[in-house]
Short mmCIF file of C-alpha atoms and ligand atoms in Angstrom, two decimals:
data_model
loop_
_atom_site.label_atom_id
_atom_site.label_comp_id
_atom_site.label_asym_id
_atom_site.label_seq_id
_atom_site.Cartn_x
_atom_site.Cartn_y
_atom_site.Cartn_z
CA MET K 1 14.30 6.77 27.08
CA HIS K 2 10.76 5.78 26.69
CA ASN K 3 8.20 7.97 24.69
CA VAL K 4 4.94 6.49 25.09
CA LYS K 5 1.67 8.21 23.61
CA GLU K 6 -1.69 8.07 25.02
CA ILE K 7 -4.41 7.45 22.56
CA SER K 8 -6.94 7.56 25.24
CA ASN K 9 -7.59 5.98 28.68
CA ASP K 10 -5.64 2.66 28.87
CA LEU K 11 -4.65 2.68 25.29
CA TYR K 12 -1.10 3.51 24.43
CA TYR K 13 1.11 3.82 21.30
CA LEU K 14 4.42 2.40 21.75
CA GLY K 15 5.94 2.29 18.27
CA GLY K 16 8.93 3.99 17.11
CA ASN K 17 10.09 5.26 13.63
CA ASP K 18 12.78 4.71 11.33
CA ARG K 19 14.29 7.44 9.24
CA ARG K 20 17.36 5.90 7.98
CA LEU K 21 15.96 2.67 6.18
CA ALA K 22 16.68 3.14 2.13
CA LEU K 23 14.64 0.36 0.87
CA PHE K 24 11.39 -0.84 2.95
CA GLU K 25 11.31 -4.70 2.16
CA SER K 26 14.51 -4.27 0.44
CA ALA K 27 12.29 -2.93 -2.44
CA PHE K 28 10.82 0.28 -1.71
CA PRO K 29 12.26 3.58 -1.23
CA ILE K 30 11.13 5.29 1.64
CA PRO K 31 12.85 8.87 1.91
CA ARG K 32 10.18 10.13 4.56
CA GLY K 33 10.76 7.11 6.69
CA VAL K 34 8.16 4.51 8.21
CA SER K 35 6.54 4.28 11.77
CA TYR K 36 6.18 0.72 13.26
CA ASN K 37 3.42 0.58 15.68
CA SER K 38 2.46 -1.43 18.46
CA TYR K 39 -0.43 -0.64 21.05
CA LEU K 40 -1.01 -1.68 24.67
CA LEU K 41 -4.39 -1.83 26.31
CA LYS K 42 -4.66 -1.72 30.18
CA ASP K 43 -7.85 -3.27 31.32
CA GLU K 44 -8.29 -6.01 34.04
CA LYS K 45 -6.10 -7.65 31.56
CA THR K 46 -3.51 -6.17 29.69
CA ALA K 47 -3.04 -6.83 26.12
CA LEU K 48 -0.21 -5.98 23.53
CA PHE K 49 -0.85 -5.75 20.09
CA ASP K 50 2.06 -6.78 17.54
CA THR K 51 5.34 -5.73 18.24
CA VAL K 52 7.80 -4.02 16.27
CA ASP K 53 10.81 -3.89 13.58
CA ALA K 54 14.41 -4.83 15.05
CA ALA K 55 15.46 -1.26 14.21
CA VAL K 56 13.13 0.04 16.85
CA CYS K 57 13.16 -2.89 19.34
CA ASP K 58 14.93 -0.93 22.30
CA LEU K 59 12.86 1.83 22.19
CA PHE K 60 9.54 -0.45 22.04
CA LEU K 61 10.68 -2.45 24.88
CA GLU K 62 11.37 0.51 27.16
CA ASN K 63 7.65 1.90 26.31
CA LEU K 64 6.22 -1.47 27.06
CA ALA K 65 7.64 -1.40 30.60
CA GLU K 66 6.78 2.10 31.12
CA ALA K 67 3.26 1.73 29.77
CA LEU K 68 2.40 -1.36 32.07
CA GLY K 69 3.79 0.57 35.30
CA GLY K 70 4.94 -2.46 36.75
CA ARG K 71 1.90 -4.79 35.85
CA LYS K 72 1.98 -8.24 34.26
CA LEU K 73 1.63 -8.43 30.40
CA ASP K 74 -1.48 -11.23 29.96
CA TYR K 75 -1.35 -11.25 26.31
CA LEU K 76 0.53 -10.40 23.47
CA VAL K 77 -1.86 -10.54 20.54
CA VAL K 78 0.05 -11.40 17.05
CA HIS K 79 -1.98 -10.10 14.02
CA HIS K 80 0.77 -10.64 11.38
CA MET K 81 3.96 -12.67 11.17
CA GLU K 82 6.15 -10.62 8.68
CA PRO K 83 9.04 -9.23 10.71
CA ASP K 84 8.41 -5.47 10.34
CA HIS K 85 5.91 -6.30 13.11
CA SER K 86 7.23 -9.50 14.75
CA ALA K 87 10.85 -9.36 14.74
CA SER K 88 10.68 -8.44 18.65
CA PHE K 89 8.33 -11.33 19.50
CA LEU K 90 10.93 -13.29 21.27
CA ARG K 91 12.28 -10.45 23.10
CA VAL K 92 8.74 -9.73 24.68
CA VAL K 93 8.09 -13.35 25.33
CA GLU K 94 11.67 -13.61 27.03
CA SER K 95 11.20 -10.59 29.09
CA TYR K 96 7.46 -11.22 30.04
CA PRO K 97 7.43 -14.97 30.32
CA GLU K 98 3.89 -15.16 31.96
CA VAL K 99 2.47 -13.67 28.63
CA THR K 100 -0.04 -15.90 26.58
CA VAL K 101 0.13 -15.14 22.82
CA VAL K 102 -3.07 -14.78 21.13
CA THR K 103 -3.38 -15.59 17.53
CA ASN K 104 -4.46 -17.82 14.79
CA LYS K 105 -3.36 -21.23 13.79
CA LYS K 106 -1.28 -19.82 10.75
CA VAL K 107 0.57 -17.53 12.89
CA ALA K 108 1.05 -20.20 15.39
CA ALA K 109 2.80 -22.49 13.00
CA MET K 110 4.84 -19.41 11.75
CA LEU K 111 6.16 -18.51 15.04
CA GLY K 112 8.22 -21.67 15.21
CA ASN K 113 9.45 -21.25 11.59
CA PHE K 114 10.95 -17.50 12.62
CA PHE K 115 11.96 -18.30 16.31
CA PRO K 116 13.24 -20.82 18.63
CA PHE K 117 9.63 -20.84 20.00
CA ASP K 118 8.22 -23.97 21.21
CA GLY K 119 4.65 -22.84 20.77
CA SER K 120 3.96 -23.19 24.57
CA LYS K 121 1.28 -20.74 26.24
CA VAL K 122 -0.58 -19.96 22.59
CA LEU K 123 -4.13 -19.38 22.82
CA VAL K 124 -5.40 -20.19 19.21
CA VAL K 125 -8.19 -18.28 18.38
CA ASN K 126 -10.74 -18.76 15.11
CA GLU K 127 -12.55 -15.97 13.11
CA GLY K 128 -15.06 -14.20 15.02
CA GLU K 129 -13.89 -15.64 18.66
CA THR K 130 -13.70 -13.27 21.40
CA LEU K 131 -11.54 -12.66 24.22
CA SER K 132 -12.57 -10.60 27.47
CA LEU K 133 -10.12 -8.37 28.75
CA GLY K 134 -12.35 -7.05 31.93
CA LYS K 135 -14.52 -4.33 30.64
CA ARG K 136 -13.48 -4.60 27.21
CA THR K 137 -13.73 -7.54 24.58
CA LEU K 138 -11.41 -8.67 21.74
CA THR K 139 -12.98 -9.68 18.52
CA PHE K 140 -10.95 -11.46 16.08
CA LEU K 141 -11.38 -10.78 12.21
CA PHE K 142 -9.17 -13.01 9.64
CA ALA K 143 -8.03 -10.79 7.04
CA PRO K 144 -6.24 -13.18 4.79
CA MET K 145 -3.55 -12.02 1.99
CA VAL K 146 -3.97 -8.26 3.42
CA HIS K 147 -0.93 -8.78 3.28
CA TRP K 148 0.14 -12.15 4.26
CA PRO K 149 -2.25 -15.37 4.52
CA GLU K 150 -2.10 -15.66 8.22
CA VAL K 151 -3.15 -11.99 8.67
CA MET K 152 -5.92 -11.16 11.20
CA MET K 153 -7.27 -7.82 12.78
CA THR K 154 -8.93 -7.32 16.51
CA TYR K 155 -11.97 -5.19 16.74
CA ILE K 156 -12.69 -4.08 20.28
CA PRO K 157 -16.69 -2.92 20.43
CA GLU K 158 -16.58 -1.00 23.81
CA GLU K 159 -13.64 1.22 22.32
CA LYS K 160 -15.30 0.99 18.71
CA THR K 161 -11.25 0.46 17.72
CA LEU K 162 -10.16 -1.66 14.90
CA PHE K 163 -6.29 -2.87 15.22
CA SER K 164 -5.89 -3.36 11.17
CA ALA K 165 -2.78 -4.83 10.68
CA ASP K 166 -0.94 -3.33 7.59
CA ALA K 167 -4.39 -2.12 6.16
CA PHE K 168 -4.72 1.36 6.48
CA GLY K 169 -0.85 1.96 6.87
CA THR K 170 1.28 4.14 5.22
CA PHE K 171 4.96 4.92 4.49
CA GLY K 172 6.38 8.00 6.10
CA ALA K 173 7.78 8.45 9.64
CA LEU K 174 5.46 10.00 12.23
CA GLY K 175 6.34 13.52 13.78
CA GLY K 176 5.17 14.36 17.08
CA SER K 177 1.59 13.47 17.00
CA ILE K 178 0.56 9.68 15.98
CA PHE K 179 -2.99 11.00 14.89
CA ALA K 180 -3.77 11.58 11.11
CA ASP K 181 -6.35 14.47 12.45
CA GLU K 182 -2.92 16.37 13.60
CA VAL K 183 -1.00 15.89 10.34
CA HIS K 184 -1.64 17.06 6.71
CA PHE K 185 -2.21 13.67 5.75
CA GLU K 186 -3.73 14.56 2.17
CA ARG K 187 -0.55 17.01 1.52
CA ASP K 188 1.95 14.62 3.42
CA PHE K 189 1.24 11.16 3.63
CA LEU K 190 -1.70 10.37 0.77
CA ASP K 191 1.20 9.59 -1.93
CA ASP K 192 2.84 7.21 0.47
CA ALA K 193 -0.20 5.67 1.57
CA ARG K 194 -1.20 5.00 -2.25
CA ARG K 195 2.27 3.73 -3.16
CA TYR K 196 2.00 1.62 0.12
CA TYR K 197 -1.55 0.11 -0.92
CA PHE K 198 -0.59 -0.66 -4.12
CA ASN K 199 2.98 -2.12 -3.98
CA ILE K 200 1.87 -4.07 -0.66
CA VAL K 201 -1.72 -5.43 -1.18
CA GLY K 202 -2.58 -4.17 -4.55
CA LYS K 203 -2.61 -7.49 -6.05
CA TYR K 204 -5.27 -8.58 -3.26
CA GLY K 205 -8.31 -6.35 -4.10
CA VAL K 206 -10.81 -9.01 -3.39
CA GLN K 207 -9.34 -9.89 -0.06
CA VAL K 208 -9.48 -6.30 1.04
CA GLN K 209 -12.93 -5.67 -0.26
CA ASN K 210 -13.81 -8.60 2.00
CA VAL K 211 -12.28 -6.61 4.93
CA LEU K 212 -14.20 -3.54 4.12
CA LYS K 213 -17.46 -5.52 4.15
CA LYS K 214 -16.45 -6.57 7.72
CA ALA K 215 -15.43 -3.23 8.55
CA ALA K 216 -18.73 -1.86 7.54
CA GLY K 217 -20.52 -3.94 9.67
CA ALA K 218 -18.65 -2.57 12.66
CA ASP K 219 -18.94 0.57 14.73
CA ILE K 220 -15.60 2.21 13.72
CA ALA K 221 -14.50 5.16 15.50
CA ARG K 222 -10.66 4.57 15.86
CA ILE K 223 -8.26 2.88 13.50
CA CYS K 224 -4.88 1.57 14.50
CA PRO K 225 -2.93 0.31 11.86
CA LEU K 226 0.69 -0.93 12.25
CA HIS K 227 1.99 1.86 9.80
CA GLY K 228 1.41 5.48 9.69
CA PRO K 229 -1.20 7.34 11.99
CA VAL K 230 -4.00 6.69 14.21
CA TRP K 231 -7.48 7.29 12.72
CA ARG K 232 -10.03 8.81 15.15
CA GLU K 233 -11.97 11.52 13.56
CA PRO K 234 -15.14 10.27 11.67
CA ALA K 235 -14.66 12.22 8.38
CA GLY K 236 -11.05 11.17 8.01
CA ILE K 237 -12.18 7.44 8.83
CA ALA K 238 -15.22 7.90 6.17
CA TRP K 239 -12.46 9.38 4.00
CA LEU K 240 -10.12 6.73 4.51
CA LEU K 241 -12.45 3.73 3.88
CA GLY K 242 -13.50 5.38 0.51
CA LYS K 243 -10.24 5.26 -0.73
CA TYR K 244 -9.59 1.79 0.08
CA ASN K 245 -12.85 0.89 -1.44
CA VAL K 246 -11.84 2.72 -4.72
CA TRP K 247 -8.59 1.15 -4.79
CA SER K 248 -9.66 -2.27 -3.88
CA LYS K 249 -12.22 -2.53 -6.86
CA TYR K 250 -9.27 -1.26 -9.33
CA GLU K 251 -11.32 1.78 -10.09
CA PRO K 252 -9.33 4.83 -11.25
CA GLU K 253 -9.16 7.55 -8.31
CA GLU K 254 -8.72 10.46 -10.56
CA SER K 255 -9.43 11.33 -14.04
CA GLY K 256 -6.32 12.13 -16.01
CA VAL K 257 -3.54 10.62 -18.17
CA ALA K 258 -0.39 8.95 -16.87
CA VAL K 259 2.18 8.82 -19.95
CA PHE K 260 4.97 6.46 -19.11
CA TYR K 261 8.19 6.67 -21.77
CA THR K 262 11.37 5.45 -22.15
CA SER K 263 13.75 7.08 -24.15
CA VAL K 264 17.23 6.57 -25.66
CA TYR K 265 18.23 9.52 -27.21
CA GLY K 266 15.40 11.84 -26.54
CA HIS K 267 13.13 10.69 -29.32
CA THR K 268 10.52 8.56 -27.63
CA GLN K 269 10.44 11.35 -25.15
CA ASN K 270 9.88 14.25 -27.65
CA ALA K 271 6.87 11.45 -29.14
CA ALA K 272 5.43 11.38 -25.42
CA GLU K 273 5.63 15.06 -24.53
CA ILE K 274 4.07 16.10 -27.91
CA LEU K 275 1.54 13.32 -27.25
CA ALA K 276 1.07 14.76 -23.49
CA ALA K 277 0.59 18.58 -24.74
CA GLU K 278 -2.06 17.51 -26.66
CA ILE K 279 -4.00 16.16 -24.16
CA ALA K 280 -3.16 18.86 -21.56
CA LYS K 281 -4.18 21.62 -23.89
CA ARG K 282 -7.66 20.08 -24.11
CA GLY K 283 -7.89 20.81 -20.27
CA VAL K 284 -7.08 17.34 -18.97
CA PHE K 285 -4.63 16.74 -16.59
CA THR K 286 -1.57 14.93 -17.72
CA ALA K 287 1.44 13.52 -15.54
CA VAL K 288 4.65 12.24 -17.73
CA TYR K 289 6.93 9.57 -16.30
CA ASP K 290 10.62 8.45 -17.67
CA VAL K 291 10.34 5.06 -16.73
CA SER K 292 14.05 4.76 -16.53
CA ALA K 293 14.17 7.46 -14.00
CA HIS K 294 11.28 7.19 -11.51
CA HIS K 295 11.34 4.29 -9.06
CA VAL K 296 8.98 1.57 -10.13
CA SER K 297 6.77 1.69 -7.07
CA GLU K 298 5.92 5.17 -7.79
CA MET K 299 5.06 4.59 -11.22
CA LEU K 300 2.76 1.86 -9.98
CA ALA K 301 1.14 3.92 -7.79
CA GLU K 302 0.56 6.49 -10.54
CA ALA K 303 -0.70 3.94 -12.96
CA PHE K 304 -3.57 2.91 -10.49
CA ARG K 305 -4.28 6.56 -9.59
CA TYR K 306 -5.29 7.47 -13.12
CA SER K 307 -7.91 6.73 -15.36
CA HIS K 308 -5.75 6.58 -18.55
CA VAL K 309 -2.20 5.61 -19.22
CA VAL K 310 0.15 5.71 -22.23
CA PHE K 311 3.02 3.30 -22.67
CA ALA K 312 5.96 4.74 -25.17
CA THR K 313 8.84 2.72 -25.58
CA THR K 314 11.84 1.95 -27.48
CA THR K 315 12.51 -1.52 -29.67
CA TYR K 316 15.48 -2.90 -27.83
CA ASN K 317 17.17 -6.21 -28.48
CA ASN K 318 14.22 -6.96 -30.70
CA GLY K 319 12.06 -6.44 -27.66
CA ILE K 320 10.75 -3.80 -25.31
CA PHE K 321 13.43 -1.60 -23.68
CA ILE K 322 14.24 -3.13 -20.48
CA SER K 323 12.88 -0.68 -18.02
CA MET K 324 9.73 -0.53 -19.78
CA GLU K 325 9.36 -4.34 -19.92
CA ASN K 326 10.15 -4.33 -16.09
CA PHE K 327 7.30 -1.86 -15.45
CA LEU K 328 4.74 -3.75 -17.45
CA ASN K 329 5.64 -7.20 -15.35
CA ASP K 330 5.38 -5.26 -12.20
CA LEU K 331 1.99 -4.00 -13.35
CA LYS K 332 0.74 -7.39 -14.07
CA ALA K 333 2.13 -8.70 -10.82
CA HIS K 334 0.08 -6.29 -9.03
CA ALA K 335 -3.20 -7.10 -11.02
CA TYR K 336 -3.34 -3.90 -12.86
CA ARG K 337 -6.58 -3.64 -15.04
CA ASN K 338 -9.50 -1.64 -15.68
CA ARG K 339 -7.87 1.25 -17.51
CA LYS K 340 -8.08 2.93 -21.09
CA TYR K 341 -4.63 3.09 -22.59
CA ALA K 342 -2.70 3.82 -26.06
CA LEU K 343 0.80 2.78 -27.18
CA VAL K 344 3.56 4.44 -28.89
CA GLU K 345 6.61 2.53 -30.34
CA ASN K 346 9.90 3.73 -31.66
CA GLY K 347 12.46 1.62 -33.75
CA SER K 348 15.18 2.37 -36.28
CA TRP K 349 14.82 -0.68 -38.20
CA SER K 350 12.29 -3.08 -36.77
CA PRO K 351 9.71 -1.11 -34.58
CA LEU K 352 8.25 -3.97 -32.61
CA ALA K 353 7.93 -2.65 -29.49
CA GLY K 354 4.24 -1.81 -29.53
CA THR K 355 3.28 -5.12 -30.49
CA TYR K 356 5.33 -6.92 -27.65
CA MET K 357 3.70 -4.22 -25.14
CA GLN K 358 0.09 -5.56 -26.83
CA ASP K 359 0.72 -8.97 -26.15
CA ILE K 360 1.71 -8.42 -22.43
CA ILE K 361 -1.39 -6.16 -21.88
CA LYS K 362 -4.03 -8.04 -23.75
CA GLU K 363 -3.42 -10.52 -20.56
CA TRP K 364 -4.57 -7.83 -18.24
CA LYS K 365 -8.65 -7.64 -17.24
CA ASP K 366 -10.48 -4.67 -18.48
CA MET K 367 -8.10 -2.95 -20.42
CA THR K 368 -9.70 -1.02 -23.52
CA GLN K 369 -7.27 0.69 -26.01
CA ILE K 370 -7.80 4.10 -27.44
CA GLY K 371 -6.89 4.73 -30.95
CA GLU K 372 -4.13 2.72 -33.02
CA LYS K 373 -0.52 2.49 -31.76
CA VAL K 374 1.82 5.29 -33.04
CA THR K 375 4.86 3.97 -34.64
CA VAL K 376 8.11 6.55 -34.46
CA LEU K 377 10.77 5.88 -37.25
CA SER K 378 13.75 7.12 -35.19
CA SER K 379 12.58 10.42 -35.05
CA VAL K 380 9.38 12.31 -34.75
CA LYS K 381 8.46 13.75 -38.31
CA GLU K 382 5.55 15.95 -39.47
CA GLU K 383 3.33 13.17 -40.53
CA THR K 384 3.87 11.07 -36.91
CA ALA K 385 3.50 14.46 -35.16
CA ALA K 386 -0.05 14.67 -36.87
CA ARG K 387 -0.72 11.24 -35.61
CA LEU K 388 0.61 11.71 -32.14
CA LYS K 389 -1.85 14.83 -31.71
CA ALA K 390 -4.94 12.75 -33.40
CA LEU K 391 -4.25 10.15 -30.67
CA GLY K 392 -3.87 12.97 -27.79
CA GLU K 393 -7.30 14.38 -28.79
CA ALA K 394 -8.62 11.23 -28.84
CA ILE K 395 -7.43 10.18 -25.49
CA ALA K 396 -8.72 13.85 -24.16
CA GLU K 397 -12.11 13.35 -25.27
CA ASP K 398 -12.36 10.02 -23.67
CA VAL K 399 -11.17 11.33 -20.52
CA LYS K 400 -13.79 14.16 -20.69
CA ASN K 401 -16.52 11.89 -21.61
CA GLN K 402 -15.46 9.33 -18.87
CA SER K 403 -15.76 12.26 -16.56
CA LYS K 404 -19.21 13.33 -17.72
CA GLY K 405 -20.33 9.70 -17.16
CA GLY K 406 -20.37 9.21 -20.75
FE1 FEO W 1 3.93 -3.93 7.41
FE2 FEO W 1 3.09 -6.80 5.91
O1 FEO W 1 4.12 -6.02 6.98
#
């Protein structure tokens, strides 16, 4: 049965939720599910903005028929070709053969790659072009690499509405309300939104900054993303744009220290916790993560969240312990940068993990080491504990000075 939600006069939400999918993109755990959003605007012409993942296609098609209310579908605007939004494309085109597909050249080429689609009835648009629906005008804004190269957005000045594709989206299924101002976003969605941002588009901060510049030139009173709630309240929109500005400039969101450790028999954990306690007792927030126990997508988001990070790991097979090496490579793949960091290594006969971690980190931009790496020989002794405490004090003082703008 259809479950259409009205956003405003003539604008409808047609999407659905998947609360069963374990791994989004086969990579990211989504215990709170995910929504796939699609929107219909009814003017003198009707326009559908994107489709949905195959998981919610049947509901979506029922919603589309209900919202159209017997009218024909004139336009299908395709902003992004990733199948979580395009998987239902062919079923829409087959169900509404009179529809004109509105999109850019890159999407048009991809449509033929994904589907047995001959490219007929495609209206190719360029950056900044407009298309009138009657009372409203669609303006097309390109947003390459947010999150694929073909991505574009649509702005409707008469509605002050931005259809933002993946940008401003989040993991997390929607409940009864689809509006950000009717959920506890900061409490229930922010961690997922941050994790979504850094794992999906975090590598493309420059491109996100370009989108924010385009958004700054538009009067936006509503943001309709492809995942997560719709934004329509001015303070909420300003808050969200502010988060994206900080995230895409690779600036820390919070002052604090994320301590990431791996530990085979507990000694490196012991070192990491002695260090963390020394930082915390000076009034500086610390979070501690066992890199082998936490999902890498969560740790990636936390590493970007805080101003300072510590990597503590074991030497293993004459290298870095496996899960820490994977984590560091994932940080590198997402252009991690602009943080203060400290290193702790452990080894029973040839402690080298710190040197190898340093070799990886020195390739990252704007990273500044605090203190010297601390080497643990098998287990923490008094002398090693003293060095860990001195490092902890140096990190805490740096956080506090940075917080003061020092
Ligand atoms: Fe939600 Fe890049 O797809």
